mmCIF file of C-alpha atoms in Angstrom:
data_model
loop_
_atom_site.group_PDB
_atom_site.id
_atom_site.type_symbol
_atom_site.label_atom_id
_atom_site.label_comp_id
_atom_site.label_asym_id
_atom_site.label_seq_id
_atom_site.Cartn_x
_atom_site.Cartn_y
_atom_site.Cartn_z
ATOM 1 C CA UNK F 1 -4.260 -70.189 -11.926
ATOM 2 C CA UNK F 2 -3.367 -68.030 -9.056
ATOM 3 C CA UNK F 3 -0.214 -67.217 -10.078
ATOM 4 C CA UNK F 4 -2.283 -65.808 -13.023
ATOM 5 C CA UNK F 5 -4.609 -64.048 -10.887
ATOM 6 C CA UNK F 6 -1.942 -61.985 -9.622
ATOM 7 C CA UNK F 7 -0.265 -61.097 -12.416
ATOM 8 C CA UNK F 8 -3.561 -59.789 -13.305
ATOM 9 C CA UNK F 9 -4.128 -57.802 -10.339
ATOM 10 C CA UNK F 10 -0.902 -56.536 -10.520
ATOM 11 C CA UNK F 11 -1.582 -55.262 -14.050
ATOM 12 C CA UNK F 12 -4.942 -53.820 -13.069
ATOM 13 C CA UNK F 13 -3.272 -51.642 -10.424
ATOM 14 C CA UNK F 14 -0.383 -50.414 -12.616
ATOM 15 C CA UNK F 15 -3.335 -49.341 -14.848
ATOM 16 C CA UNK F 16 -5.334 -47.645 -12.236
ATOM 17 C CA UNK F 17 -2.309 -45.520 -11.218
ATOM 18 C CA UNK F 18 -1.404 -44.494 -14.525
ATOM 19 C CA UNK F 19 -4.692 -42.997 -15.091
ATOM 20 C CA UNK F 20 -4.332 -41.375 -11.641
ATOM 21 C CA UNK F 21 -0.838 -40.024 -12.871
ATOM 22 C CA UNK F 22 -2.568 -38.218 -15.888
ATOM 23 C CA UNK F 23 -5.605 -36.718 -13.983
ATOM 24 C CA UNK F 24 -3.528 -35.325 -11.711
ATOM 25 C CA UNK F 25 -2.301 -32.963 -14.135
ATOM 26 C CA UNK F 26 -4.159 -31.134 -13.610
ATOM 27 C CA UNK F 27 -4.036 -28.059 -10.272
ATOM 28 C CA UNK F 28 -2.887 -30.170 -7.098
ATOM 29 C CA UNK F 29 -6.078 -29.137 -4.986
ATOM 30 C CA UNK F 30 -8.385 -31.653 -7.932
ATOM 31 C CA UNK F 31 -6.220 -34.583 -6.551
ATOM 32 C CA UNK F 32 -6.292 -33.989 -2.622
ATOM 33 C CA UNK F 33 -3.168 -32.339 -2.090
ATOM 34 C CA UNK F 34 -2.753 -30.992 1.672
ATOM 35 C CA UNK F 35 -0.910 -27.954 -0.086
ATOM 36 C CA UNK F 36 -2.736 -24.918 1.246
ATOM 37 C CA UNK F 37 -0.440 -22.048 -0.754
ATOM 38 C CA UNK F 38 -2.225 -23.028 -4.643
ATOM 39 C CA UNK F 39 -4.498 -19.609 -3.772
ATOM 40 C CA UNK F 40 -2.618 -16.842 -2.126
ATOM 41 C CA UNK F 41 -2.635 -13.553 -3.213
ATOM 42 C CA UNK F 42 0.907 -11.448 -1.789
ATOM 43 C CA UNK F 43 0.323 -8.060 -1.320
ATOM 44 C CA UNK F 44 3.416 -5.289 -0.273
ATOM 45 C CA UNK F 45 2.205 -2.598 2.351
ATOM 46 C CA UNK F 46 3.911 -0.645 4.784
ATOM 47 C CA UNK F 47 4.680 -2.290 8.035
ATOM 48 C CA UNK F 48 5.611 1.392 9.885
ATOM 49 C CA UNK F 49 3.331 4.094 8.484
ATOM 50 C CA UNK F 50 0.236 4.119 11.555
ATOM 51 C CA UNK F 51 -3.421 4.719 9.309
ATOM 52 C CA UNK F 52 -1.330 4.078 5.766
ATOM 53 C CA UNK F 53 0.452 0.670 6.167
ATOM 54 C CA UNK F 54 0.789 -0.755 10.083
ATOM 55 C CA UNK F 55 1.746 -4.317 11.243
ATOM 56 C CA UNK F 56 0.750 -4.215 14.640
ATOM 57 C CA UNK F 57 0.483 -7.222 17.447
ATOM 58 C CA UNK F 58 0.109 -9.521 13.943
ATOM 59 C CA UNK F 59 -2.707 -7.608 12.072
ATOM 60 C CA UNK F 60 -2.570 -5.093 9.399
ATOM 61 C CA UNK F 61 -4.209 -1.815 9.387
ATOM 62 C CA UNK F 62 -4.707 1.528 7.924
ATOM 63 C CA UNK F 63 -6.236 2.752 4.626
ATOM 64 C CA UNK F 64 -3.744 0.970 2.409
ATOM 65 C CA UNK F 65 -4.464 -2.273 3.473
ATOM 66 C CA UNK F 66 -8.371 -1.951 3.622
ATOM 67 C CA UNK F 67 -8.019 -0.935 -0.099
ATOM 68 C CA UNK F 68 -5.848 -4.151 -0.809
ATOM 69 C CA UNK F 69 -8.114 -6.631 0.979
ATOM 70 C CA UNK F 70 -11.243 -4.806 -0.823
ATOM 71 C CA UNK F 71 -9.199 -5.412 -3.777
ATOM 72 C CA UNK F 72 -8.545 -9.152 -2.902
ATOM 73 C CA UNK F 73 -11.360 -9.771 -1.936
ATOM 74 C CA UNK F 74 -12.850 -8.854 -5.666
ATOM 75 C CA UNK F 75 -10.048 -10.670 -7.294
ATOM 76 C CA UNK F 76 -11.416 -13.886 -5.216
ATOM 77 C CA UNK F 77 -9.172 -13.792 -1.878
ATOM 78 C CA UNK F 78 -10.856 -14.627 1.398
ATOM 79 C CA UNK F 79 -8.822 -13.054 4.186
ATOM 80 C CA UNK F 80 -6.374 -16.021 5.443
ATOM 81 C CA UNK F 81 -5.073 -16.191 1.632
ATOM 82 C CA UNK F 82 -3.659 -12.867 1.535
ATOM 83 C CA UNK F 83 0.158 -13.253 2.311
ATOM 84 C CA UNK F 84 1.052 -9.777 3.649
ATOM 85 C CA UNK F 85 4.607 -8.432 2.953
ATOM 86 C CA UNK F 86 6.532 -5.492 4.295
ATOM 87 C CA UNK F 87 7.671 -3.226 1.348
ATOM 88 C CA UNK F 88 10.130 -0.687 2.157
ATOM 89 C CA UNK F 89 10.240 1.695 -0.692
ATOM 90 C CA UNK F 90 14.045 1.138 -1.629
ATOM 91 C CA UNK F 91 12.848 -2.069 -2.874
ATOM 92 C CA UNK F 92 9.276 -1.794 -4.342
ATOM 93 C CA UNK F 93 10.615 -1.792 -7.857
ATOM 94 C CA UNK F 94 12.612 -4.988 -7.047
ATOM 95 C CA UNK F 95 9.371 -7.142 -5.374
ATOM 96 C CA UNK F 96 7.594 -6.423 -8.264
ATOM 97 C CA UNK F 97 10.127 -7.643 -10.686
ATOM 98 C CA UNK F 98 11.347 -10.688 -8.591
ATOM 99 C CA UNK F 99 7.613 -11.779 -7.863
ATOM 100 C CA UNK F 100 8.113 -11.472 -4.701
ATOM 101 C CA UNK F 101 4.942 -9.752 -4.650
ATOM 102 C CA UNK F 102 1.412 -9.597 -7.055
ATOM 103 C CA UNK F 103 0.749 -6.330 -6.156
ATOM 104 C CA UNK F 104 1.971 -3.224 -4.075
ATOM 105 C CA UNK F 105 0.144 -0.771 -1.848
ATOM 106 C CA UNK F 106 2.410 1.290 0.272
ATOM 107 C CA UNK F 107 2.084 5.515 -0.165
ATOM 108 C CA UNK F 108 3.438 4.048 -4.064
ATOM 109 C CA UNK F 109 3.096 7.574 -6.145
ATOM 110 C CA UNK F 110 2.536 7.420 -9.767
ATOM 111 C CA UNK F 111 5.816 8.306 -11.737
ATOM 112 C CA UNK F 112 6.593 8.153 -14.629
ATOM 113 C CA UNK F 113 10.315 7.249 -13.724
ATOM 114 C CA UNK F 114 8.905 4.410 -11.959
ATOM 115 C CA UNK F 115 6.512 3.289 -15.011
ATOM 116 C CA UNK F 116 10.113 2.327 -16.658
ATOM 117 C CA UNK F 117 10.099 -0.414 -14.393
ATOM 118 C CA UNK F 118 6.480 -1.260 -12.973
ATOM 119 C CA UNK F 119 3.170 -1.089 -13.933
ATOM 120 C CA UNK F 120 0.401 1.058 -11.922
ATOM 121 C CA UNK F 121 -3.373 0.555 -11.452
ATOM 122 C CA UNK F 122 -5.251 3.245 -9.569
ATOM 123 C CA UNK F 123 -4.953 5.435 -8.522
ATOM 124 C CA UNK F 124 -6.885 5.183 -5.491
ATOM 125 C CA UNK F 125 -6.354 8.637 -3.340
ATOM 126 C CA UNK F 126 -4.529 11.311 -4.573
ATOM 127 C CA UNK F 127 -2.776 12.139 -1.423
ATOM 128 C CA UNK F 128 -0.797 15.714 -1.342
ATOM 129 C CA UNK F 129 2.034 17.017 0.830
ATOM 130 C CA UNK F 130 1.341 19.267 4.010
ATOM 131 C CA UNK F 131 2.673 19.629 7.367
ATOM 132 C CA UNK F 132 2.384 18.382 10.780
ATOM 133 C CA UNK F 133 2.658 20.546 13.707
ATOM 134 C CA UNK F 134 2.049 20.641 17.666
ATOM 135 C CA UNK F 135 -1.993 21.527 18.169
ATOM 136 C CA UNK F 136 -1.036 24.647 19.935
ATOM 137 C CA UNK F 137 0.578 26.147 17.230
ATOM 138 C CA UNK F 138 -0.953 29.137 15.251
ATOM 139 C CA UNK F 139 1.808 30.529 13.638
ATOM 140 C CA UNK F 140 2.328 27.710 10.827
ATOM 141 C CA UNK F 141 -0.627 27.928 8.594
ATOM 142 C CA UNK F 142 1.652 26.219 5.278
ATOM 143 C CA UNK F 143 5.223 25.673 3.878
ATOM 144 C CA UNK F 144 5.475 29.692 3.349
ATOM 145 C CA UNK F 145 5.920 29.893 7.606
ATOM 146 C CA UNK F 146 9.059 27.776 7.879
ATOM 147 C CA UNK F 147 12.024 30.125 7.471
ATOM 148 C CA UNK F 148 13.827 30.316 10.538
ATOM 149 C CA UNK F 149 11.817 27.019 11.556
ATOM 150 C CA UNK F 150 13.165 23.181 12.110
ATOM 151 C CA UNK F 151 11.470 20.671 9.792
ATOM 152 C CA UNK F 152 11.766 16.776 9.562
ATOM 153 C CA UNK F 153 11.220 14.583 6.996
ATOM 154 C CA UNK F 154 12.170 10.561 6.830
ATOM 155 C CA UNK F 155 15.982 9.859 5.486
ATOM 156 C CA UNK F 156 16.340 9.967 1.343
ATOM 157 C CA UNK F 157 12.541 11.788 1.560
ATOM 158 C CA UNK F 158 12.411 14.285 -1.020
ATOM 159 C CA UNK F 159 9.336 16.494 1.080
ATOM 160 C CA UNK F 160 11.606 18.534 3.167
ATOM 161 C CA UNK F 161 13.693 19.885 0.200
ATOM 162 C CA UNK F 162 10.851 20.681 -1.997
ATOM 163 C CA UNK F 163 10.059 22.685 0.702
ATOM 164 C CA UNK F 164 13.280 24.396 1.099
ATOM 165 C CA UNK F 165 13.602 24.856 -3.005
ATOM 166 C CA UNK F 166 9.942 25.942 -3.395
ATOM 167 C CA UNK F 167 8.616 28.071 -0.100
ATOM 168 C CA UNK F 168 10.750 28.488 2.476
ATOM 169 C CA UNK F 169 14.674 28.781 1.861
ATOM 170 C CA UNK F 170 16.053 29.464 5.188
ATOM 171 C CA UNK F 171 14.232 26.205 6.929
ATOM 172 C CA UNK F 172 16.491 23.888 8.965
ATOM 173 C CA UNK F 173 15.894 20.966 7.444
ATOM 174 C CA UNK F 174 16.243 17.230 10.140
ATOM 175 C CA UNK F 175 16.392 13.832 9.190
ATOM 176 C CA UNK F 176 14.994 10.933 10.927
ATOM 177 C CA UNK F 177 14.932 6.773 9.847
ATOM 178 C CA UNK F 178 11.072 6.770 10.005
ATOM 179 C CA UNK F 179 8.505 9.365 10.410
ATOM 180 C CA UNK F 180 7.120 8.009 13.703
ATOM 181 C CA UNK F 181 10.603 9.122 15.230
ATOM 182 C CA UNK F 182 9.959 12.814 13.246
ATOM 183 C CA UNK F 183 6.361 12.696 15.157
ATOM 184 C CA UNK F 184 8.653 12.058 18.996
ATOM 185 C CA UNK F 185 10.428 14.593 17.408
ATOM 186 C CA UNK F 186 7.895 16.958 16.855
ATOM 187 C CA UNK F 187 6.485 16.277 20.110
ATOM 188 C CA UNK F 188 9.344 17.102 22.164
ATOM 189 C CA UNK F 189 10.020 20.247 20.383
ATOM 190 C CA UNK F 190 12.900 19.294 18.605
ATOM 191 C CA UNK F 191 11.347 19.924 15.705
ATOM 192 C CA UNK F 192 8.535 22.270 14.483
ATOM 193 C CA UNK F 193 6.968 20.697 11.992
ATOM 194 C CA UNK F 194 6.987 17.090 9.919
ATOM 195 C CA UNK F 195 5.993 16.898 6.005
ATOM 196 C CA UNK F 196 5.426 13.977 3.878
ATOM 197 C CA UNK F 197 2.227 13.333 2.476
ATOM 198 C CA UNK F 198 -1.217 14.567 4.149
ATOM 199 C CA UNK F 199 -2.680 10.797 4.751
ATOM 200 C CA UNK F 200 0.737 9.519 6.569
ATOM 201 C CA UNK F 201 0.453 13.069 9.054
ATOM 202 C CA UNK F 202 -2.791 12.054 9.852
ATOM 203 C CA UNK F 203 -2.504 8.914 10.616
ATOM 204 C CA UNK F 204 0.632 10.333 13.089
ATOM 205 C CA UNK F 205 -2.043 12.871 14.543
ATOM 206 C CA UNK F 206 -4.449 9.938 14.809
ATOM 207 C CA UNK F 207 -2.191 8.349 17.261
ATOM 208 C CA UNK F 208 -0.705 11.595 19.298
ATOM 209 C CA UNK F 209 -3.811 11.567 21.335
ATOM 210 C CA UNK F 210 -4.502 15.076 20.441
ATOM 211 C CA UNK F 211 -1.085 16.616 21.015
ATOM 212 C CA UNK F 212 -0.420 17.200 17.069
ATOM 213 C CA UNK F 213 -2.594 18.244 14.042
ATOM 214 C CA UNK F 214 -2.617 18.490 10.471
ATOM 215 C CA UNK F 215 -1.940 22.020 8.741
ATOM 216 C CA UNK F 216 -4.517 20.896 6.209
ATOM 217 C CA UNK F 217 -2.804 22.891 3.563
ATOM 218 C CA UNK F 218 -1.587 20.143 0.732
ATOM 219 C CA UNK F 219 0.992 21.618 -1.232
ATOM 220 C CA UNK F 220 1.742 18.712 -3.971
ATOM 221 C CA UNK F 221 -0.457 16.143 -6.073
ATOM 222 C CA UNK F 222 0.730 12.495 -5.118
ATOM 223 C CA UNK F 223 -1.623 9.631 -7.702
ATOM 224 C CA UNK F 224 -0.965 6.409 -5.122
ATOM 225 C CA UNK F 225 -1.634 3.683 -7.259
ATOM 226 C CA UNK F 226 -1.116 -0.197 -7.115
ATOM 227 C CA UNK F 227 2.036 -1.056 -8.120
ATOM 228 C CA UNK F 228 2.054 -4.531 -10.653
ATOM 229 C CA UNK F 229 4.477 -5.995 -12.658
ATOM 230 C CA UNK F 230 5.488 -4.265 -15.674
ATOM 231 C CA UNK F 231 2.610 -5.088 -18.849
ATOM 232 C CA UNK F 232 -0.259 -6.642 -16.731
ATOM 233 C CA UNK F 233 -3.029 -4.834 -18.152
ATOM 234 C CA UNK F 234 -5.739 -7.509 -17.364
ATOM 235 C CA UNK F 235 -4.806 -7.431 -13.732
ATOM 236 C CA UNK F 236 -4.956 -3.384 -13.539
ATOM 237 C CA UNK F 237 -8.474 -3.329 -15.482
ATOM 238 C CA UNK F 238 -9.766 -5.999 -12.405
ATOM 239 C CA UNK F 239 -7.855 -3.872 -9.726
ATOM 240 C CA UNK F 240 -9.581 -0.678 -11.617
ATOM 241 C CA UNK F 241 -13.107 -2.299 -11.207
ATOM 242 C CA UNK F 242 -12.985 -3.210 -7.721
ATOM 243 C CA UNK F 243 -11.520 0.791 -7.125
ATOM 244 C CA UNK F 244 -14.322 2.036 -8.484
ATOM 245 C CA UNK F 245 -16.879 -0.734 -6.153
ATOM 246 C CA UNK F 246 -15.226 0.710 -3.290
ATOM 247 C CA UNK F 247 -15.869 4.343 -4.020
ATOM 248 C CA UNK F 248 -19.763 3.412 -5.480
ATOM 249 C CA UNK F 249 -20.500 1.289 -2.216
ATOM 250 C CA UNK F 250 -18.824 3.888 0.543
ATOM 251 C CA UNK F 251 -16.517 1.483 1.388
ATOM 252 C CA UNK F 252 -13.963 3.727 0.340
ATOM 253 C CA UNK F 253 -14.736 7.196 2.128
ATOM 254 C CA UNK F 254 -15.626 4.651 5.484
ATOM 255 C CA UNK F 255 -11.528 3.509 4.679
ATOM 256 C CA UNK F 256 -10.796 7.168 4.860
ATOM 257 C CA UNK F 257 -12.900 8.442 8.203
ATOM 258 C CA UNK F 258 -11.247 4.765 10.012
ATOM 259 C CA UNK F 259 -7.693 5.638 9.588
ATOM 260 C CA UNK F 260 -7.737 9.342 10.347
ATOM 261 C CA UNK F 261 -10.702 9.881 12.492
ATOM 262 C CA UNK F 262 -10.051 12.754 14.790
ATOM 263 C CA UNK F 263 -7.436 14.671 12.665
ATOM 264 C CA UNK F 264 -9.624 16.748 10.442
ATOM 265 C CA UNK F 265 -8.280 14.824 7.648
ATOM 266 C CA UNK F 266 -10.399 15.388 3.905
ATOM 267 C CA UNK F 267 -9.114 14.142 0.710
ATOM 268 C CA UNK F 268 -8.592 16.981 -1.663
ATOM 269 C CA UNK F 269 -12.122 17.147 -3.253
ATOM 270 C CA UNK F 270 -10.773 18.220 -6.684
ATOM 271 C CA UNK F 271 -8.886 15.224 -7.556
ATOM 272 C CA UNK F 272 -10.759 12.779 -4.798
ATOM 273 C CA UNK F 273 -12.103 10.084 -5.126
ATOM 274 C CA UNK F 274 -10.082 9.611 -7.966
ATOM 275 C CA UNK F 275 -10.886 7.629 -11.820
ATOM 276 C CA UNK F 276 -8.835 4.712 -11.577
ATOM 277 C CA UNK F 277 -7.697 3.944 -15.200
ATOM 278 C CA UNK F 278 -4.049 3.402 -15.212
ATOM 279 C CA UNK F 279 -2.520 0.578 -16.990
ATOM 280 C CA UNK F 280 -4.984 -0.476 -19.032
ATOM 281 C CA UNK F 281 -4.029 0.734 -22.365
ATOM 282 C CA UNK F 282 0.250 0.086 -22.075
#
């Protein structure tokens, strides 16, 4: 009889894990598991562009990455699920692709060259290039006072030449690896001017403790949107909505006035705030 018993009880418990087996098809976190990744979002920012994209002591800052968290946070991302990942722009394309990233927010213009291989939603500033100068100088008012003048821009940056093709042919044109090292420049008087786009200089005159300043005189159009992988249109009509929630709740100009308070810095009012609507119709 006990021998039985057993064999009963040993039947019973085969059964009992078999039904565990199939209920625990379905999402890990239903069944207990410990694993704490099954809701992470993985955003790309800048780790080296101060009031854009900064890693600094272990946090994240600058306008970029309250727009991403805003935009997380929408999408259903408390803070400590957001997986933060440095995205040099050599290799934005590639993150995207790999899935090494769900999204990208990093100065990422709008081309169409770059629509080949990614999608966009956004945009969310439409940023333009301008220059970067000492705060005692008078004499640089745009790219049209250069000639004669030294100018950096970041290595493989297309700024400087535009302005050498387009205003000012006899600049002298100075490379540097990042633009922080164009601001020591610029500081020392190496240099008499940086240009990239208007929100990266002010977030370099944000940290110069008054020494440089913003020309204010934006020269280009650049649409930064949020780079996704190529076809998602579902996920760029969600990141569209919570764009727009950030510019109909002021979360959006209080992103702005943060990350460049001091420098003067305005968004170009004819194309800011922007009408985010890209990639929902590809």
């Amino acid at each position: 009889m006990r021998a039985r018993s057993g064999a009963w009880r040993r039947t019973l418990m085969r059964l009992i894990a078999a039904v565990a087996a199939i209920v625990c098809v379905v999402p890990a976190a239903a069944c207990g598991s410990a694993n704490t990744d099954t809701h992470i979002i993985k955003i790309g920012i800048k780790f080296d562009q101060p009031g854009v994209g900064y890693k600094k002591s272990g946090t994240y800052e600058g306008f970029d990455v309250d727009v991403a968290r805003y935009i997380a946070h929408k999408l259903g991302y408390r803070d400590d699920e957001i997986v933060w990942k440095e995205a040099p722009s050599k290799q934005r394309e590639a993150m995207l692709q790999n899935g090494d990233v769900d999204m990208i927010l990093a100065s990422y213009s709008i081309t169409d060259e770059r629509k080949k291989a990614v999608s966009f939603a956004g945009p969310y500033l439409v940023a333009g290039q301008d220059l970067l100068v000492r705060s005692d100088n008078t004499g640089i008012t745009g790219p049209q006072d250069l000639n004669g003048k030294r100018l950096c821009s970041v290595t493989g940056s297309t700024s400087a030449n535009t302005v050498k093709k387009k205003f000012s042919t006899e600049v002298q044109l100075m490379e540097q690896p990042s633009y922080a090292e164009c601001a020591t420049a610029l500081f020392s008087g190496i240099v008499d001017a940086v240009t990239t786009d208007d929100i990266i200089l002010a977030g370099l005159a944000t940290n110069s403790r008054g020494k440089l300043k913003l020309v204010g005189a934006p020269f280009t159009q650049e649409r930064y949107g949020v780079g996704i992988k190529k076809g998602n249109t579902e996920l760029a009509k969600q990141i569209n909505a919570a764009i727009k929630d950030m510019i109909a709740d002021g979360s959006w100009q209080r992103a702005i006035d943060d990350n460049t308070s001091g420098t003067g810095f305005e968004p170009n009012a004819q194309y800011n705030p922007p009408d985010p609507t890209e990639g929902e119709d590809e």
